[in-house]
mmCIF file of C-alpha atoms in Angstrom:
data_model
loop_
_atom_site.group_PDB
_atom_site.id
_atom_site.type_symbol
_atom_site.label_atom_id
_atom_site.label_comp_id
_atom_site.label_asym_id
_atom_site.label_seq_id
_atom_site.Cartn_x
_atom_site.Cartn_y
_atom_site.Cartn_z
ATOM 1 C CA MET R 1458 -24.483 -12.853 -3.452
ATOM 2 C CA SER R 1459 -21.994 -11.592 -5.992
ATOM 3 C CA ARG R 1460 -18.362 -12.270 -4.908
ATOM 4 C CA ILE R 1461 -14.977 -11.963 -6.629
ATOM 5 C CA PRO R 1462 -13.466 -15.375 -7.973
ATOM 6 C CA TYR R 1463 -10.233 -15.873 -6.565
ATOM 7 C CA ASP R 1464 -7.342 -18.333 -7.546
ATOM 8 C CA CYS R 1465 -5.718 -18.408 -3.906
ATOM 9 C CA THR R 1466 -2.368 -16.867 -5.098
ATOM 10 C CA GLY R 1467 -0.469 -13.627 -4.357
ATOM 11 C CA VAL R 1468 -0.193 -11.685 -1.149
ATOM 12 C CA ILE R 1469 -2.830 -12.112 1.348
ATOM 13 C CA PRO R 1470 -2.704 -10.096 4.577
ATOM 14 C CA ALA R 1471 -4.894 -11.558 7.367
ATOM 15 C CA SER R 1472 -6.461 -8.789 9.029
ATOM 16 C CA LEU R 1473 -6.491 -7.834 12.901
ATOM 17 C CA LEU R 1474 -9.699 -7.302 14.805
ATOM 18 C CA PRO R 1475 -9.898 -4.022 16.998
ATOM 19 C CA PHE R 1476 -11.637 -4.081 20.210
ATOM 20 C CA ASP R 1477 -12.778 -1.090 22.398
ATOM 21 C CA THR R 1478 -11.831 -0.841 25.961
ATOM 22 C CA GLU R 1479 -14.978 -2.932 26.801
ATOM 23 C CA LEU R 1480 -13.671 -5.601 24.556
ATOM 24 C CA ARG R 1481 -16.424 -5.120 21.967
ATOM 25 C CA ILE R 1482 -15.723 -5.435 18.221
ATOM 26 C CA ASP R 1483 -14.645 -1.680 17.241
ATOM 27 C CA GLU R 1484 -16.604 -1.563 13.961
ATOM 28 C CA ALA R 1485 -15.652 1.777 12.804
ATOM 29 C CA ASN R 1486 -11.816 1.112 13.280
ATOM 30 C CA TYR R 1487 -12.081 -2.342 11.759
ATOM 31 C CA ARG R 1488 -13.378 -0.814 8.660
ATOM 32 C CA LYS R 1489 -10.369 1.528 8.687
ATOM 33 C CA HIS R 1490 -8.084 -1.160 9.184
ATOM 34 C CA LEU R 1491 -9.598 -2.895 6.179
ATOM 35 C CA ARG R 1492 -9.202 0.155 4.145
ATOM 36 C CA ASP R 1493 -5.685 0.473 5.077
ATOM 37 C CA ILE R 1494 -4.890 -2.802 3.973
ATOM 38 C CA ALA R 1495 -6.863 -2.636 0.749
ATOM 39 C CA ALA R 1496 -5.150 0.486 -0.005
ATOM 40 C CA VAL R 1497 -1.902 -1.171 -0.659
ATOM 41 C CA ARG R 1498 -1.234 -1.676 -4.249
ATOM 42 C CA GLY R 1499 -0.653 -5.486 -5.152
ATOM 43 C CA VAL R 1500 -2.638 -6.872 -2.322
ATOM 44 C CA ALA R 1501 -4.355 -9.951 -3.712
ATOM 45 C CA ALA R 1502 -6.870 -10.655 -1.192
ATOM 46 C CA ILE R 1503 -7.654 -10.296 2.392
ATOM 47 C CA THR R 1504 -7.935 -12.970 5.213
ATOM 48 C CA VAL R 1505 -10.745 -12.392 7.973
ATOM 49 C CA ASN R 1506 -11.764 -14.560 10.934
ATOM 50 C CA GLY R 1507 -8.116 -16.093 11.362
ATOM 51 C CA HIS R 1508 -5.708 -16.238 14.122
ATOM 52 C CA ALA R 1509 -4.833 -12.451 13.483
ATOM 53 C CA SER R 1510 -8.239 -11.490 14.204
ATOM 54 C CA GLU R 1511 -8.469 -13.535 17.317
ATOM 55 C CA VAL R 1512 -11.127 -15.839 15.997
ATOM 56 C CA SER R 1513 -10.776 -18.109 19.049
ATOM 57 C CA SER R 1514 -12.406 -15.520 21.293
ATOM 58 C CA CYS R 1515 -15.164 -14.689 18.707
ATOM 59 C CA ASN R 1516 -18.477 -16.439 18.792
ATOM 60 C CA PHE R 1517 -20.413 -17.547 15.566
ATOM 61 C CA ASP R 1518 -22.409 -14.319 15.477
ATOM 62 C CA GLU R 1519 -19.360 -12.151 15.835
ATOM 63 C CA GLN R 1520 -17.517 -14.165 13.083
ATOM 64 C CA GLU R 1521 -20.735 -13.437 10.817
ATOM 65 C CA ARG R 1522 -20.643 -9.788 11.502
ATOM 66 C CA VAL R 1523 -16.875 -9.538 10.844
ATOM 67 C CA LEU R 1524 -17.430 -11.231 7.273
ATOM 68 C CA GLU R 1525 -20.387 -8.807 6.820
ATOM 69 C CA LEU R 1526 -18.371 -5.717 7.742
ATOM 70 C CA SER R 1527 -15.458 -6.857 5.435
ATOM 71 C CA VAL R 1528 -17.755 -7.519 2.468
ATOM 72 C CA GLU R 1529 -19.452 -4.163 2.927
ATOM 73 C CA GLU R 1530 -16.125 -2.298 3.344
ATOM 74 C CA VAL R 1531 -13.799 -3.857 0.679
ATOM 75 C CA GLY R 1532 -15.733 -6.834 -0.719
ATOM 76 C CA ASP R 1533 -16.190 -5.031 -4.166
ATOM 77 C CA ARG R 1534 -12.412 -4.680 -4.558
ATOM 78 C CA LEU R 1535 -10.690 -7.482 -3.209
ATOM 79 C CA PRO R 1536 -11.421 -11.227 -2.641
ATOM 80 C CA LEU R 1537 -12.005 -12.170 0.968
ATOM 81 C CA VAL R 1538 -10.872 -15.361 2.612
ATOM 82 C CA ASN R 1539 -12.666 -16.414 5.665
ATOM 83 C CA GLY R 1540 -11.129 -18.635 8.273
ATOM 84 C CA ILE R 1541 -13.077 -21.774 9.271
ATOM 85 C CA TYR R 1542 -11.975 -22.115 13.049
ATOM 86 C CA ALA R 1543 -14.135 -25.003 14.770
ATOM 87 C CA ASP R 1544 -13.334 -28.060 16.752
ATOM 88 C CA SER R 1545 -16.432 -30.003 15.416
ATOM 89 C CA ALA R 1546 -17.052 -30.727 11.858
ATOM 90 C CA THR R 1547 -20.847 -29.875 12.393
ATOM 91 C CA GLU R 1548 -19.624 -26.312 13.287
ATOM 92 C CA ALA R 1549 -17.173 -26.064 10.594
ATOM 93 C CA VAL R 1550 -19.999 -26.890 8.169
ATOM 94 C CA ARG R 1551 -22.185 -24.253 9.718
ATOM 95 C CA LEU R 1552 -19.404 -21.535 9.182
ATOM 96 C CA ALA R 1553 -18.564 -22.522 5.601
ATOM 97 C CA ARG R 1554 -22.206 -22.209 4.769
ATOM 98 C CA MET R 1555 -22.321 -18.879 6.417
ATOM 99 C CA ALA R 1556 -19.306 -17.676 4.646
ATOM 100 C CA ASP R 1557 -20.510 -18.636 1.305
ATOM 101 C CA ARG R 1558 -24.029 -17.059 2.092
ATOM 102 C CA ARG R 1559 -22.353 -13.917 3.199
ATOM 103 C CA GLY R 1560 -19.965 -13.409 0.119
ATOM 104 C CA ALA R 1561 -16.405 -14.937 0.902
ATOM 105 C CA SER R 1562 -14.405 -15.924 -2.091
ATOM 106 C CA ALA R 1563 -12.228 -18.865 -0.275
ATOM 107 C CA LEU R 1564 -12.170 -20.551 2.989
ATOM 108 C CA LEU R 1565 -8.904 -20.985 5.238
ATOM 109 C CA VAL R 1566 -9.651 -24.404 7.048
ATOM 110 C CA PHE R 1567 -8.158 -24.680 10.576
ATOM 111 C CA PRO R 1568 -7.530 -28.200 12.024
ATOM 112 C CA SER R 1569 -9.706 -29.039 14.735
ATOM 113 C CA ASN R 1570 -7.919 -28.462 18.041
ATOM 114 C CA LEU R 1571 -8.964 -31.928 19.166
ATOM 115 C CA LEU R 1572 -6.391 -33.169 16.897
ATOM 116 C CA VAL R 1573 -3.610 -31.929 19.372
ATOM 117 C CA LEU R 1574 -4.267 -35.423 20.974
ATOM 118 C CA GLY R 1575 -3.429 -37.267 17.737
ATOM 119 C CA GLN R 1576 -4.917 -37.805 14.416
ATOM 120 C CA ARG R 1577 -5.939 -40.414 11.975
ATOM 121 C CA PRO R 1578 -5.937 -39.478 8.324
ATOM 122 C CA ASP R 1579 -9.370 -40.422 7.585
ATOM 123 C CA MET R 1580 -10.576 -37.869 10.402
ATOM 124 C CA VAL R 1581 -8.792 -35.021 8.418
ATOM 125 C CA VAL R 1582 -10.068 -36.118 4.988
ATOM 126 C CA ASP R 1583 -13.501 -36.516 6.389
ATOM 127 C CA HIS R 1584 -13.280 -33.155 7.864
ATOM 128 C CA TYR R 1585 -12.428 -31.383 4.754
ATOM 129 C CA ARG R 1586 -14.866 -33.458 2.456
ATOM 130 C CA ARG R 1587 -17.823 -32.385 4.823
ATOM 131 C CA ILE R 1588 -16.869 -28.747 4.243
ATOM 132 C CA ALA R 1589 -16.455 -29.372 0.358
ATOM 133 C CA ASP R 1590 -19.732 -30.863 0.284
ATOM 134 C CA ALA R 1591 -21.304 -27.983 1.947
ATOM 135 C CA THR R 1592 -19.879 -25.302 -0.312
ATOM 136 C CA ASP R 1593 -18.140 -25.027 -3.834
ATOM 137 C CA LEU R 1594 -15.671 -22.277 -2.540
ATOM 138 C CA PRO R 1595 -11.869 -22.765 -2.757
ATOM 139 C CA LEU R 1596 -10.453 -24.340 0.207
ATOM 140 C CA ILE R 1597 -7.128 -23.561 1.654
ATOM 141 C CA ILE R 1598 -5.198 -25.906 4.012
ATOM 142 C CA PHE R 1599 -3.649 -24.523 7.171
ATOM 143 C CA GLN R 1600 -0.580 -26.466 7.880
ATOM 144 C CA PHE R 1601 0.912 -26.243 11.236
ATOM 145 C CA PRO R 1602 4.598 -26.397 12.208
ATOM 146 C CA VAL R 1603 5.682 -30.109 12.099
ATOM 147 C CA SER R 1604 6.746 -30.028 15.788
ATOM 148 C CA LEU R 1605 2.976 -29.750 16.617
ATOM 149 C CA PRO R 1606 0.594 -32.523 16.461
ATOM 150 C CA LEU R 1607 -1.928 -30.453 14.426
ATOM 151 C CA ALA R 1608 0.350 -30.695 11.418
ATOM 152 C CA HIS R 1609 -0.369 -32.960 8.299
ATOM 153 C CA SER R 1610 2.082 -35.353 6.883
ATOM 154 C CA HIS R 1611 3.240 -35.093 3.399
ATOM 155 C CA ASP R 1612 1.270 -38.248 2.463
ATOM 156 C CA LEU R 1613 -1.954 -36.817 4.035
ATOM 157 C CA LEU R 1614 -1.600 -33.341 2.066
ATOM 158 C CA ALA R 1615 -1.247 -35.448 -1.092
ATOM 159 C CA ARG R 1616 -4.198 -37.291 -0.339
ATOM 160 C CA LEU R 1617 -6.322 -34.181 0.496
ATOM 161 C CA ILE R 1618 -5.373 -32.646 -2.870
ATOM 162 C CA ALA R 1619 -6.138 -35.717 -4.829
ATOM 163 C CA GLU R 1620 -9.468 -36.360 -3.062
ATOM 164 C CA ILE R 1621 -10.993 -32.989 -2.382
ATOM 165 C CA PRO R 1622 -11.000 -31.091 -5.806
ATOM 166 C CA THR R 1623 -11.821 -27.669 -4.206
ATOM 167 C CA ILE R 1624 -8.889 -27.471 -2.177
ATOM 168 C CA ARG R 1625 -6.732 -25.089 -4.088
ATOM 169 C CA ALA R 1626 -3.972 -23.886 -1.679
ATOM 170 C CA MET R 1627 -2.165 -24.389 1.440
ATOM 171 C CA LYS R 1628 -1.052 -21.826 3.983
ATOM 172 C CA ASP R 1629 2.378 -23.417 4.767
ATOM 173 C CA GLY R 1630 3.471 -22.880 8.334
ATOM 174 C CA CYS R 1631 5.540 -26.128 8.728
ATOM 175 C CA GLY R 1632 8.613 -24.388 9.977
ATOM 176 C CA ASP R 1633 11.018 -26.584 8.190
ATOM 177 C CA PRO R 1634 12.765 -25.206 5.136
ATOM 178 C CA ALA R 1635 13.349 -28.633 3.597
ATOM 179 C CA ARG R 1636 9.909 -29.823 4.232
ATOM 180 C CA SER R 1637 8.507 -26.611 2.751
ATOM 181 C CA GLU R 1638 10.550 -27.114 -0.392
ATOM 182 C CA LEU R 1639 9.257 -30.677 -0.764
ATOM 183 C CA THR R 1640 5.739 -29.417 -0.647
ATOM 184 C CA VAL R 1641 6.492 -26.869 -3.299
ATOM 185 C CA ARG R 1642 8.403 -29.156 -5.743
ATOM 186 C CA GLU R 1643 5.952 -32.234 -5.273
ATOM 187 C CA LEU R 1644 2.441 -30.939 -4.679
ATOM 188 C CA GLN R 1645 2.301 -27.402 -6.283
ATOM 189 C CA THR R 1646 0.687 -27.304 -9.450
ATOM 190 C CA ASP R 1647 -1.301 -25.215 -11.640
ATOM 191 C CA ARG R 1648 -4.414 -26.070 -9.527
ATOM 192 C CA PHE R 1649 -2.677 -26.121 -6.167
ATOM 193 C CA ALA R 1650 -0.722 -23.425 -4.689
ATOM 194 C CA VAL R 1651 1.449 -23.199 -1.802
ATOM 195 C CA LEU R 1652 1.345 -19.891 0.344
ATOM 196 C CA SER R 1653 4.145 -19.209 2.759
ATOM 197 C CA THR R 1654 3.556 -17.937 6.088
ATOM 198 C CA HIS R 1655 7.128 -18.326 7.233
ATOM 199 C CA SER R 1656 7.790 -14.652 8.136
ATOM 200 C CA ALA R 1657 11.357 -15.575 9.439
ATOM 201 C CA TRP R 1658 12.360 -16.484 6.094
ATOM 202 C CA LEU R 1659 10.051 -15.260 3.537
ATOM 203 C CA LEU R 1660 12.657 -14.597 0.806
ATOM 204 C CA GLN R 1661 13.903 -17.956 0.871
ATOM 205 C CA SER R 1662 10.386 -19.672 0.630
ATOM 206 C CA LEU R 1663 9.373 -17.480 -2.360
ATOM 207 C CA VAL R 1664 12.630 -18.109 -4.142
ATOM 208 C CA THR R 1665 11.843 -21.869 -3.679
ATOM 209 C CA GLY R 1666 8.704 -21.276 -5.700
ATOM 210 C CA CYS R 1667 5.737 -20.459 -3.329
ATOM 211 C CA LYS R 1668 2.985 -18.739 -5.408
ATOM 212 C CA GLY R 1669 2.168 -16.105 -2.522
ATOM 213 C CA LEU R 1670 2.163 -15.507 1.287
ATOM 214 C CA LEU R 1671 -0.516 -15.534 3.740
ATOM 215 C CA SER R 1672 0.525 -13.793 7.148
ATOM 216 C CA GLY R 1673 -0.776 -11.728 9.937
ATOM 217 C CA ALA R 1674 2.212 -9.432 9.657
ATOM 218 C CA GLY R 1675 0.524 -8.377 6.375
ATOM 219 C CA SER R 1676 -1.983 -6.393 8.572
ATOM 220 C CA THR R 1677 0.846 -4.086 9.383
ATOM 221 C CA ILE R 1678 3.686 -4.494 6.556
ATOM 222 C CA ALA R 1679 1.502 -5.433 3.392
ATOM 223 C CA ASP R 1680 3.457 -3.011 1.539
ATOM 224 C CA LEU R 1681 6.887 -4.704 2.248
ATOM 225 C CA GLN R 1682 5.375 -8.167 1.606
ATOM 226 C CA VAL R 1683 4.097 -6.910 -1.786
ATOM 227 C CA ALA R 1684 7.518 -5.456 -2.431
ATOM 228 C CA LEU R 1685 9.367 -8.833 -1.585
ATOM 229 C CA PHE R 1686 6.714 -11.003 -3.489
ATOM 230 C CA GLU R 1687 7.220 -8.704 -6.742
ATOM 231 C CA ALA R 1688 10.885 -8.445 -6.461
ATOM 232 C CA VAL R 1689 11.427 -12.351 -6.301
ATOM 233 C CA ARG R 1690 8.669 -12.693 -9.212
ATOM 234 C CA ASP R 1691 10.606 -10.146 -11.335
ATOM 235 C CA ASP R 1692 14.070 -11.847 -10.409
ATOM 236 C CA ASP R 1693 15.150 -8.515 -8.927
ATOM 237 C CA LEU R 1694 17.470 -9.959 -6.232
ATOM 238 C CA ALA R 1695 18.927 -6.596 -5.129
ATOM 239 C CA THR R 1696 15.434 -5.523 -4.133
ATOM 240 C CA ALA R 1697 14.359 -8.734 -2.548
ATOM 241 C CA LYS R 1698 17.309 -8.595 -0.358
ATOM 242 C CA ALA R 1699 16.908 -5.023 0.620
ATOM 243 C CA THR R 1700 13.184 -5.687 1.391
ATOM 244 C CA ALA R 1701 13.970 -8.757 3.291
ATOM 245 C CA ALA R 1702 16.365 -6.872 5.355
ATOM 246 C CA ARG R 1703 13.761 -4.423 6.423
ATOM 247 C CA ILE R 1704 11.166 -7.380 7.003
ATOM 248 C CA TYR R 1705 13.870 -8.844 9.218
ATOM 249 C CA HIS R 1706 13.307 -6.137 11.893
ATOM 250 C CA THR R 1707 9.487 -6.587 11.753
ATOM 251 C CA THR R 1708 10.049 -10.409 12.363
ATOM 252 C CA GLN R 1709 11.973 -9.508 15.478
ATOM 253 C CA ALA R 1710 9.310 -7.071 16.449
ATOM 254 C CA PHE R 1711 6.310 -9.672 16.102
ATOM 255 C CA TYR R 1712 7.530 -12.986 16.351
ATOM 256 C CA GLY R 1713 9.256 -14.852 19.283
ATOM 257 C CA PRO R 1714 8.237 -16.302 22.515
ATOM 258 C CA PRO R 1715 5.585 -16.604 23.562
ATOM 259 C CA ALA R 1716 4.173 -17.013 19.909
ATOM 260 C CA VAL R 1717 0.533 -16.626 21.059
ATOM 261 C CA ASP R 1718 1.523 -12.862 21.488
ATOM 262 C CA MET R 1719 2.320 -12.368 17.784
ATOM 263 C CA HIS R 1720 -0.850 -10.675 16.877
ATOM 264 C CA ASN R 1721 -1.041 -8.860 20.124
ATOM 265 C CA ARG R 1722 2.111 -7.406 19.279
ATOM 266 C CA MET R 1723 0.869 -6.291 15.814
ATOM 267 C CA LYS R 1724 -2.032 -4.383 17.411
ATOM 268 C CA GLU R 1725 0.604 -2.414 19.636
ATOM 269 C CA ALA R 1726 2.290 -1.757 16.378
ATOM 270 C CA GLN R 1727 -0.782 -0.228 14.592
ATOM 271 C CA VAL R 1728 -1.168 2.024 17.783
ATOM 272 C CA LEU R 1729 2.479 3.116 17.726
ATOM 273 C CA LEU R 1730 1.935 3.838 14.067
ATOM 274 C CA GLY R 1731 -1.245 5.858 14.518
ATOM 275 C CA ARG R 1732 -3.483 3.569 12.729
ATOM 276 C CA LEU R 1733 -5.540 2.113 15.561
ATOM 277 C CA PRO R 1734 -6.506 3.921 18.642
ATOM 278 C CA CYS R 1735 -6.523 1.004 21.062
ATOM 279 C CA ALA R 1736 -4.485 -2.433 21.165
ATOM 280 C CA ALA R 1737 -7.026 -4.245 23.472
ATOM 281 C CA VAL R 1738 -7.068 -7.860 23.419
ATOM 282 C CA ARG R 1739 -9.430 -10.566 24.752
ATOM 283 C CA PRO R 1740 -8.320 -12.894 27.479
ATOM 284 C CA PRO R 1741 -6.498 -15.075 27.876
ATOM 285 C CA LEU R 1742 -4.379 -12.579 25.959
ATOM 286 C CA GLN R 1743 -3.147 -9.773 28.008
ATOM 287 C CA LYS R 1744 -1.626 -6.205 27.610
ATOM 288 C CA LEU R 1745 1.998 -6.316 26.752
ATOM 289 C CA PRO R 1746 4.424 -4.717 29.138
ATOM 290 C CA ALA R 1747 5.668 -1.259 28.535
ATOM 291 C CA ALA R 1748 9.355 -2.638 27.827
ATOM 292 C CA GLU R 1749 8.017 -4.925 25.100
ATOM 293 C CA ILE R 1750 6.121 -2.093 23.446
ATOM 294 C CA ASP R 1751 9.095 -0.006 23.371
ATOM 295 C CA ARG R 1752 11.153 -2.961 21.776
ATOM 296 C CA ILE R 1753 8.307 -3.256 19.021
ATOM 297 C CA ARG R 1754 8.979 0.709 18.649
ATOM 298 C CA ARG R 1755 12.557 0.376 18.002
ATOM 299 C CA HIS R 1756 12.242 -2.457 15.664
ATOM 300 C CA LEU R 1757 9.770 -0.528 13.414
ATOM 301 C CA GLU R 1758 12.082 2.322 13.342
ATOM 302 C CA ALA R 1759 14.847 -0.016 12.447
ATOM 303 C CA ALA R 1760 12.533 -1.325 9.511
ATOM 304 C CA GLY R 1761 11.788 2.137 8.423
ATOM 305 C CA VAL R 1762 8.096 1.629 9.130
ATOM 306 C CA THR R 1763 6.616 4.837 10.137
ATOM 307 C CA ARG R 1764 3.276 6.790 10.396
#
């Protein structure tokens, strides 16, 4: 299958996954959602089967269908980054082969949730090596906050980059500005890109030198993310600061305790903006209370994000 080659840089929104009231995938509105994102000038790629699309609640067949729909709808225009979310290496390899066969341009590799109990570096390297042996697609590391056991040490990141040639980027969610800058200055090269997902400080992380951003908020504010990325790239500080001020309000709308609701909030924003008809989420996620939905509405208005 033909696919668009991708260097794993630029603005990469992560798509949501609409469900109907019976919690089945709403294919028609998912296609519309993809078209909405793809229509934003400057978007470099779209991530599917990630946290934003509630991948943890989707079985293998559903993930395959999500990628199939994505390729059909926008795969001729944009590269698609497919998430590899699996607790076992065997399942991760199975997903990677499926994504390769179905036309993904790169893979975003999540750490196994088993590692929340602790990790040895060899475990992580072996996980990536098995995936790399199964496909030649570029791999993107998913770096969790350093406060969580799923985060990889700086030395382990350096080892992964050195030993797995197809690792081309990292979604950096370390949550620590100093650690993030260290990664950019010491690990980023022409071959390896650091992509910020620090929605609370995107401006700062881009100024530090990140080569792109990969964020679920891009499902809803891809235009603002592109504007910020391009302003920093062009050394237009005034535009960058003004755009960051608008993004601040969307950060207040989407991110906050409990963090597990971040993409739930983005779905509610899509409904408020008239982009999706339903904000249904699969358990254990639950419908947000009316007061929180109203808070999201007020922050969207403050950001100037309208229908």
